[in-house]
Short mmCIF file of C-alpha atoms and ligand atoms in Angstrom, two decimals:
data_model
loop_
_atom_site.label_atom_id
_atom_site.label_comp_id
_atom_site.label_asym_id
_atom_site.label_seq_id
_atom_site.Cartn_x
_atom_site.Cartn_y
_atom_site.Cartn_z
CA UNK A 22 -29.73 1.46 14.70
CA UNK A 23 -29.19 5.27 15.25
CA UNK A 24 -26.49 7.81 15.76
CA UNK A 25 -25.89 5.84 18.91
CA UNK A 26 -24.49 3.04 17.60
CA UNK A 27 -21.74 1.01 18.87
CA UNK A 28 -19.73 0.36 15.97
CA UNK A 29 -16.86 -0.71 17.85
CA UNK A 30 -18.61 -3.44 20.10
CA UNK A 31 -21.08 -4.60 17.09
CA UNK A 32 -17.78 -4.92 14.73
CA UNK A 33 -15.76 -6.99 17.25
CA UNK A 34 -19.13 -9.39 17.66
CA UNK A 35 -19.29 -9.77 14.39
CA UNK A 36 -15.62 -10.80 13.88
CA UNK A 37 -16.31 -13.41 16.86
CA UNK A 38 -19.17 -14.76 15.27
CA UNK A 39 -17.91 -15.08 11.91
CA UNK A 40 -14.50 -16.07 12.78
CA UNK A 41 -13.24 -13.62 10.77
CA UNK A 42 -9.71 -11.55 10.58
CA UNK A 43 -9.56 -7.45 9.81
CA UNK A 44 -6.68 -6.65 8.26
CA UNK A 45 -6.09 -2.70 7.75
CA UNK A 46 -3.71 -0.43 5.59
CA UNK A 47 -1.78 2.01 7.47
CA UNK A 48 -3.72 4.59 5.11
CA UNK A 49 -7.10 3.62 6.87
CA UNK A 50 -8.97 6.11 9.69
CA UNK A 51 -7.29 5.58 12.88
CA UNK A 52 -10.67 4.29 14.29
CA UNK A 53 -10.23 1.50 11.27
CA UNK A 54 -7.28 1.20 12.64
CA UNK A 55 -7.56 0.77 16.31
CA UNK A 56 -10.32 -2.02 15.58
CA UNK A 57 -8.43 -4.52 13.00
CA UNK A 58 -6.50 -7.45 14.06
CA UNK A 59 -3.64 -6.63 12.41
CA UNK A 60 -2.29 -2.68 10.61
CA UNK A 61 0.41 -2.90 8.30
CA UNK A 62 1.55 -2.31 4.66
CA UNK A 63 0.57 -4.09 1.59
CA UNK A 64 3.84 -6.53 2.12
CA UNK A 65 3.12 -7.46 5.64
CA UNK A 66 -0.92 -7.23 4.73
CA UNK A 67 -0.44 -9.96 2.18
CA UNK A 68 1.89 -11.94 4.31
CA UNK A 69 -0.94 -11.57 6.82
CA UNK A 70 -3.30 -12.67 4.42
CA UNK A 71 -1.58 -15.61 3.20
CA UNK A 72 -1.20 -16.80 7.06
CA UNK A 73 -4.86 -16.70 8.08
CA UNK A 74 -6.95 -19.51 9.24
CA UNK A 75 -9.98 -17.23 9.62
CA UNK A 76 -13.19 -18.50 8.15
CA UNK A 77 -13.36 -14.31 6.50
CA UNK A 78 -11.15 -11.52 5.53
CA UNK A 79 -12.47 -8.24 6.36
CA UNK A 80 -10.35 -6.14 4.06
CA UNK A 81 -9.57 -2.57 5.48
CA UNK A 82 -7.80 -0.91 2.04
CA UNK A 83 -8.42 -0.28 -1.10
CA UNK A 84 -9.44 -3.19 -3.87
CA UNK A 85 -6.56 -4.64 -5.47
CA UNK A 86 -4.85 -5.47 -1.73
CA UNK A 87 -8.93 -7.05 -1.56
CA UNK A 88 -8.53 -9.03 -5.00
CA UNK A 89 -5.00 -9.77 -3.34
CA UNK A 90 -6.34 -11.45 -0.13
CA UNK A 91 -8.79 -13.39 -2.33
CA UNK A 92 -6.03 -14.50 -4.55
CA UNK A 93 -3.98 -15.85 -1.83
CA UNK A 94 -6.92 -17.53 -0.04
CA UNK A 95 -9.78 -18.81 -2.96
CA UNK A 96 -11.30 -20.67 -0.57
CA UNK A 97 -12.20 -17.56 2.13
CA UNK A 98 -15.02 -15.22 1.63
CA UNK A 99 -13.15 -11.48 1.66
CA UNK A 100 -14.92 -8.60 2.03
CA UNK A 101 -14.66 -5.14 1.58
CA UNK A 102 -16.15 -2.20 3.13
CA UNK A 103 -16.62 0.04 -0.01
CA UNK A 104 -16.36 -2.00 -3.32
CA UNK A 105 -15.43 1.94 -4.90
CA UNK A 106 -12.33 2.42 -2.71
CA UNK A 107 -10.15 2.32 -5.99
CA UNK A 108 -6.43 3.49 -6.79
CA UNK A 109 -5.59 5.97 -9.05
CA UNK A 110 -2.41 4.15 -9.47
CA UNK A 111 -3.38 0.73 -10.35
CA UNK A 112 -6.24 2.68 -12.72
CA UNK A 113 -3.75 4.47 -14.43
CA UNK A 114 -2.65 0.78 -15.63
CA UNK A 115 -5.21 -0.70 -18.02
CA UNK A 116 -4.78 -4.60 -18.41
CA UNK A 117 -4.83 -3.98 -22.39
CA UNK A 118 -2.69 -1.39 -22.24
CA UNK A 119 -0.31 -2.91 -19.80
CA UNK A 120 -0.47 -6.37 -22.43
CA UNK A 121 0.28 -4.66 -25.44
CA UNK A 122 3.49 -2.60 -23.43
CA UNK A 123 4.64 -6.07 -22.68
CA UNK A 124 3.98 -7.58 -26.25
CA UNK A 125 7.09 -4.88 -27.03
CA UNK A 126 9.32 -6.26 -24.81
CA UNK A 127 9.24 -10.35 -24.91
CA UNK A 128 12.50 -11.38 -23.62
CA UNK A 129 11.58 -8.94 -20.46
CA UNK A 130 11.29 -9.97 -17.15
CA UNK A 131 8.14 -8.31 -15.74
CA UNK A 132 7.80 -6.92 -12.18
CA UNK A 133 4.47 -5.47 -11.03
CA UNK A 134 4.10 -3.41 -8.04
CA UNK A 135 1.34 -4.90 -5.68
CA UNK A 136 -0.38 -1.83 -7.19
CA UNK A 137 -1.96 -3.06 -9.90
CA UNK A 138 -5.37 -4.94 -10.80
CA UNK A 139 -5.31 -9.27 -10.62
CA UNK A 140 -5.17 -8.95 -14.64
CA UNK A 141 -1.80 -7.22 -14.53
CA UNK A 142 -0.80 -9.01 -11.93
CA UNK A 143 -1.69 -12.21 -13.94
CA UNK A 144 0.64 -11.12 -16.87
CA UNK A 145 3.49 -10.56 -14.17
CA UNK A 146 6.19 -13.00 -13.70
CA UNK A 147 7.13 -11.39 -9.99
CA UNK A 148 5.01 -8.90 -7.49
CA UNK A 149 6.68 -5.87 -5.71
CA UNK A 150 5.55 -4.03 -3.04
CA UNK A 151 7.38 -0.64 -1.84
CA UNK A 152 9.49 -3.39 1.15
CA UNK A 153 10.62 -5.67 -1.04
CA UNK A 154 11.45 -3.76 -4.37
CA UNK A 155 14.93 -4.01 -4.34
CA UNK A 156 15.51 -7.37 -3.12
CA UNK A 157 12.98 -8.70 -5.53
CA UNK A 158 14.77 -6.91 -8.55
CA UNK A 159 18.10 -8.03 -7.34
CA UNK A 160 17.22 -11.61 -7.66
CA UNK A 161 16.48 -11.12 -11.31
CA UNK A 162 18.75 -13.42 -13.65
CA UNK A 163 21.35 -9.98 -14.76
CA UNK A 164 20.58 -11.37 -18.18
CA UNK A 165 17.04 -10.34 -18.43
CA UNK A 166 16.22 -7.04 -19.29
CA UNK A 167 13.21 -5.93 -16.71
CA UNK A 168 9.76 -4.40 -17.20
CA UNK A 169 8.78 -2.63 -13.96
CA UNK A 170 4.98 -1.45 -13.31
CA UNK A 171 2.79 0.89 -12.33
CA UNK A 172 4.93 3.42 -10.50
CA UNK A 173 7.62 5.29 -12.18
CA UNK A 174 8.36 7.02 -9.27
CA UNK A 175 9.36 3.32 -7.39
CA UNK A 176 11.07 2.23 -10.69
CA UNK A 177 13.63 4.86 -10.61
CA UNK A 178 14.16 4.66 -7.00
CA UNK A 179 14.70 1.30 -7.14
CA UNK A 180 16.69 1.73 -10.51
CA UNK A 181 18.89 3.42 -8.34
CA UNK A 182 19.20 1.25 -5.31
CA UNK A 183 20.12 -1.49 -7.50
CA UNK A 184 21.55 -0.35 -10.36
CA UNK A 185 19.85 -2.23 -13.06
CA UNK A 186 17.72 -0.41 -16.16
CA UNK A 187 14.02 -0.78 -16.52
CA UNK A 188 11.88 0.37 -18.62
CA UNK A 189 9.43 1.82 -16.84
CA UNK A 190 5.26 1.92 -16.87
CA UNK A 191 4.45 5.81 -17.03
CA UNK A 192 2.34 5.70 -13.72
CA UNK A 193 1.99 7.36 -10.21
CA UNK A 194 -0.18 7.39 -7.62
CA UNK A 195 -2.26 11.13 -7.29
CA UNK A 196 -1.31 11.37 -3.34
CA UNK A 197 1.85 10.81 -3.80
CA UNK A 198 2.92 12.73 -6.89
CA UNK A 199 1.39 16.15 -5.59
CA UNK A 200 3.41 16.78 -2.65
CA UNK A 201 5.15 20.54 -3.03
CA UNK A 202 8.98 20.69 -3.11
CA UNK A 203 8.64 24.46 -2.24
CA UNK A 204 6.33 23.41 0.62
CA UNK A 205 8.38 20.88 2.08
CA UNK A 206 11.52 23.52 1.98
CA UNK A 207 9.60 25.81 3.79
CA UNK A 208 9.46 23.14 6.64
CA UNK A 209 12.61 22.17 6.13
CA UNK A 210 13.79 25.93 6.92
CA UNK A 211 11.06 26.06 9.37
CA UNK A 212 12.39 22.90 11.47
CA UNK A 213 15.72 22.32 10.91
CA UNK A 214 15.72 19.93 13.90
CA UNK A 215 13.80 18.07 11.88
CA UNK A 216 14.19 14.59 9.98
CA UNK A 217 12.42 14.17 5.98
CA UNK A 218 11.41 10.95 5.48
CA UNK A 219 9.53 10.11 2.45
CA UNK A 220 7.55 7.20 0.36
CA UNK A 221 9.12 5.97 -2.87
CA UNK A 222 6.13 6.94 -4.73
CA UNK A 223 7.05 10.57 -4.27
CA UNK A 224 8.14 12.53 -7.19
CA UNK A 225 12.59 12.46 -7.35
CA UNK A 226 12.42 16.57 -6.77
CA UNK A 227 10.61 15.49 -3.35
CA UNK A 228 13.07 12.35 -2.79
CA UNK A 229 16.28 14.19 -2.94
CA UNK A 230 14.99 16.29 -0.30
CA UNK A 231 14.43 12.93 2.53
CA UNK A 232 17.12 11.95 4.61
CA UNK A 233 15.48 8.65 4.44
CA UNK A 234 13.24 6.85 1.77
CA UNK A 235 11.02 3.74 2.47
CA UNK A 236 7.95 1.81 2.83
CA UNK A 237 5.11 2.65 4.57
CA UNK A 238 6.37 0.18 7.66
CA UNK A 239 10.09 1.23 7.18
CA UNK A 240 8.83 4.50 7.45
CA UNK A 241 7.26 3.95 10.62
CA UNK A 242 10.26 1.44 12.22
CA UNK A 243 12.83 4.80 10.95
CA UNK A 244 11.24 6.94 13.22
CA UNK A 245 10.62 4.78 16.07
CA UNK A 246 13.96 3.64 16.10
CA UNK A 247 15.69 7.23 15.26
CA UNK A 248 17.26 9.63 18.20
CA UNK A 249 15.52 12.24 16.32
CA UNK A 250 12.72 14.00 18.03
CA UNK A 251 10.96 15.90 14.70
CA UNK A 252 9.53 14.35 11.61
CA UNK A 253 8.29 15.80 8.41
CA UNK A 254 6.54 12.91 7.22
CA UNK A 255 6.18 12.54 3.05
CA UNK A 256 3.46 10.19 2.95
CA UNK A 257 0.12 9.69 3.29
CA UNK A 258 -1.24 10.92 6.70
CA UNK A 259 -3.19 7.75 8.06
CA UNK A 260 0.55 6.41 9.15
CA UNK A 261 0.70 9.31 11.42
CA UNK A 262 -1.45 7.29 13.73
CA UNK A 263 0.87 4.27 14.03
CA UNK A 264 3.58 6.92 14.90
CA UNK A 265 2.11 8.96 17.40
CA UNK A 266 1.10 5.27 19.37
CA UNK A 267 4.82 4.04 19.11
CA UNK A 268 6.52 6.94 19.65
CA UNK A 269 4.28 9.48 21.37
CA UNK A 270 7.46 11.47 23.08
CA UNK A 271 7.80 12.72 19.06
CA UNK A 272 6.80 15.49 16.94
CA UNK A 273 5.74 14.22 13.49
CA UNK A 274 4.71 17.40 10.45
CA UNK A 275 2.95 15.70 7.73
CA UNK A 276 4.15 17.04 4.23
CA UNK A 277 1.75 19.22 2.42
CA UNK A 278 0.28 18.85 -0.85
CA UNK A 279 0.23 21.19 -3.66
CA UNK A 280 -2.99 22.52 -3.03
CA UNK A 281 -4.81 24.35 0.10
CA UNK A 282 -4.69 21.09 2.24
CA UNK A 283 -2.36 21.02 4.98
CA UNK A 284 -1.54 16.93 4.91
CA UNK A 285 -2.28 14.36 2.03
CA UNK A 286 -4.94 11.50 2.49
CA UNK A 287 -5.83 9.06 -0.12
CA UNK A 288 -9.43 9.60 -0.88
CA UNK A 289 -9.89 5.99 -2.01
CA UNK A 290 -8.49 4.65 1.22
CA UNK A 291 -10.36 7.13 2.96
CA UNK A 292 -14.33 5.37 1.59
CA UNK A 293 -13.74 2.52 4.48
CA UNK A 294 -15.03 4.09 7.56
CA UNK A 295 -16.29 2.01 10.55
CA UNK A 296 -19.84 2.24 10.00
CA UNK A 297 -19.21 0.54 6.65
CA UNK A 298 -16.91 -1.79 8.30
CA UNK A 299 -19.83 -2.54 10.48
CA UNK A 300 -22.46 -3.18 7.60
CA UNK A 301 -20.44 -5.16 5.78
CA UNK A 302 -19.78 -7.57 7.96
CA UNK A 303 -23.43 -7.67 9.48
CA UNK A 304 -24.60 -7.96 5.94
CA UNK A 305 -21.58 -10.03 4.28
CA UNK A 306 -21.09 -7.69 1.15
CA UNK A 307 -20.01 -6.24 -0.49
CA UNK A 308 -17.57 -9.27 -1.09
CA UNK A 309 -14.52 -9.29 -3.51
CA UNK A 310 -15.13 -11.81 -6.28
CA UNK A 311 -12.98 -12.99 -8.68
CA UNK A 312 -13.00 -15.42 -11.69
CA UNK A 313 -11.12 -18.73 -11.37
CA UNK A 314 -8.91 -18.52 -13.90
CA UNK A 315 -7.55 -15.03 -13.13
CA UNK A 316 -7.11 -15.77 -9.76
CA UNK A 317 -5.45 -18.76 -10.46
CA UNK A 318 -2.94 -16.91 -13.19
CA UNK A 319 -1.97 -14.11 -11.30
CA UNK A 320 -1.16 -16.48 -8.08
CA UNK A 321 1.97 -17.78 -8.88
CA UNK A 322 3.85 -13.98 -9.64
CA UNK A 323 2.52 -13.16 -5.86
CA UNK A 324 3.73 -16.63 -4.12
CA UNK A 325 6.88 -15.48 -6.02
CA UNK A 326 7.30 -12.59 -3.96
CA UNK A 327 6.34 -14.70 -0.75
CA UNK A 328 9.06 -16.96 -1.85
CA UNK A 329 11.74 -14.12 -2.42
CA UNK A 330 10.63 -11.81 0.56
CA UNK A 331 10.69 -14.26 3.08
S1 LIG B 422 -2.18 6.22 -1.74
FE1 LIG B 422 -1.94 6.19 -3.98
S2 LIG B 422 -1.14 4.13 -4.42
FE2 LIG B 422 -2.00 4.07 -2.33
S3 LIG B 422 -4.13 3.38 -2.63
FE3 LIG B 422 -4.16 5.65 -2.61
S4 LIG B 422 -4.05 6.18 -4.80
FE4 LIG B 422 -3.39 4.05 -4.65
#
């Protein structure tokens, strides 16, 4: 077991052996990528996950799309490469915290962003991700006033998109909040040729800059589908690699942060790397566990979403 290792070969024994899917994030290293059964976003992930008949999930992203798989599938070991690969944004969303903000509003409807840990997903009546948003909020009863958490960023876009108030969960995700207005100007002066298209998690000074705003996948489906030819691309950088496979005739510019990096990668995605791939499926840990109960409670809010996204 050396430098030389084939990582590649060893991983796609494994997943023979084991009978076992790998599901990655678009956020994950390209070589992460290239060696999962199926790439997407956390909508099509979970959709994924909640499809499977593999013996074990190999979970390519960060832990609460993990804790998701598991949710959806008690019965299947799931495993993740680096237990630590976090989120800043469902961290920024304590489950007492989140309880109390909900104990203030008890007529409210509550809508958590896939985002979030299995405990505030367990206190959720409905799951979100960045795809379905605003069809999820539309189906609402209009009589309900709605909680919507962890990203304010999402919440007002979607606020917008559908027209109903919210109160909103103060959160945001650290990759996407720190991408520079004045930076992407420049590029927008420096490429005028050039399409913006941006996450929903990005600050509204960045949004009202994007000539179109979406998921991860819509993202990636825009510019595929576009007669464009140049992309400045507001999002994190790992769907770059999706984009340069579908459509390799185009120019894509990822965004720039506000600091000395030139594109923005999620450093919690970022801890899954194929060597860890590797050992955790040769060694079958580190594997997502979760208690009974809460996996049980916070099922319904995400079969809920199945239900209304499909
Ligand atoms: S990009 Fe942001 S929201 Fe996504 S996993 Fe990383 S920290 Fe969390």
């Amino acid at each position: 077991m050396g430098e030389t290792m084939d990582y590649e070969g060893g991983i796609r024994e494994l997943k023979r052996s084991m009978n076992a899917v790998i599901l990655a994030h678009y956020y994950q290293e390209s070589e992460v990528q290239d060696v999962a059964d199926f790439v997407g976003d956390s909508l099509a992930l979970a959709q994924a996950a909640a499809r499977t008949e593999a013996d074990v999930i190999v979970f390519c992203g960060v832990h609460f799309m993990a804790e998701t798989a598991k949710i959806l599938n008690p019965s299947r070991q799931v495993l993740l490469p680096d237990l630590k690969a976090g989120c800043s944004l469902s961290d920024r969303c304590p489950p007492a915290a989140f309880k109390a903000f909900k104990d203030k509003h008890p007529d409210a409807f509550v809508v958590s962003y896939v985002n979030s840990s299995a405990a505030v997903k367990a206190m959720s009546d409905v799951i979100c991700t960045s795809s379905n948003a605003v069809r999820i909020v539309n189906q609402i009863p209009k009589d309900r006033p709605i909680l919507f958490a962890p990203d304010q960023h999402l919440g007002r876009h979607v606020m917008k998109e559908t027209g109903r108030d919210m109160v909103l969960w103060p959160g945001s995700c650290i990759v996407h909040e720190i991408f520079s207005e004045k930076k992407l100007v420049g590029l927008k002066v420096e490429h005028p040729d050039a399409e913006v298209v941006a996450h929903p998690e990005c600050e509204q000074q960045v949004l009202r800059h994007a000539d179109f705003i979406g998921s991860t996948k819509a993202i990636l489906d825009y510019v595929v589908k576009s007669p464009k030819k140049k992309f400045i691309v507001v999002t994190e950088a790992g769907i770059l690699h999706q984009m340069k496979k579908a459509a390799p005739d185009k120019t894509y510019i990822p965004a720039p942060p506000d600091n000395g990096c030139a594109c923005n990668e999620c450093p919690y995605m970022r801890l899954n790397t194929l060597e860890k791939l590797y050992r955790c499926m040769r060694d079958r840990t580190p594997e997502l566990v979760l208690p009974a109960d809460l996996q049980h409670a916070a099922l319904a809010p995400l079969q809920r979403m199945l239900e209304w996204s499909a």
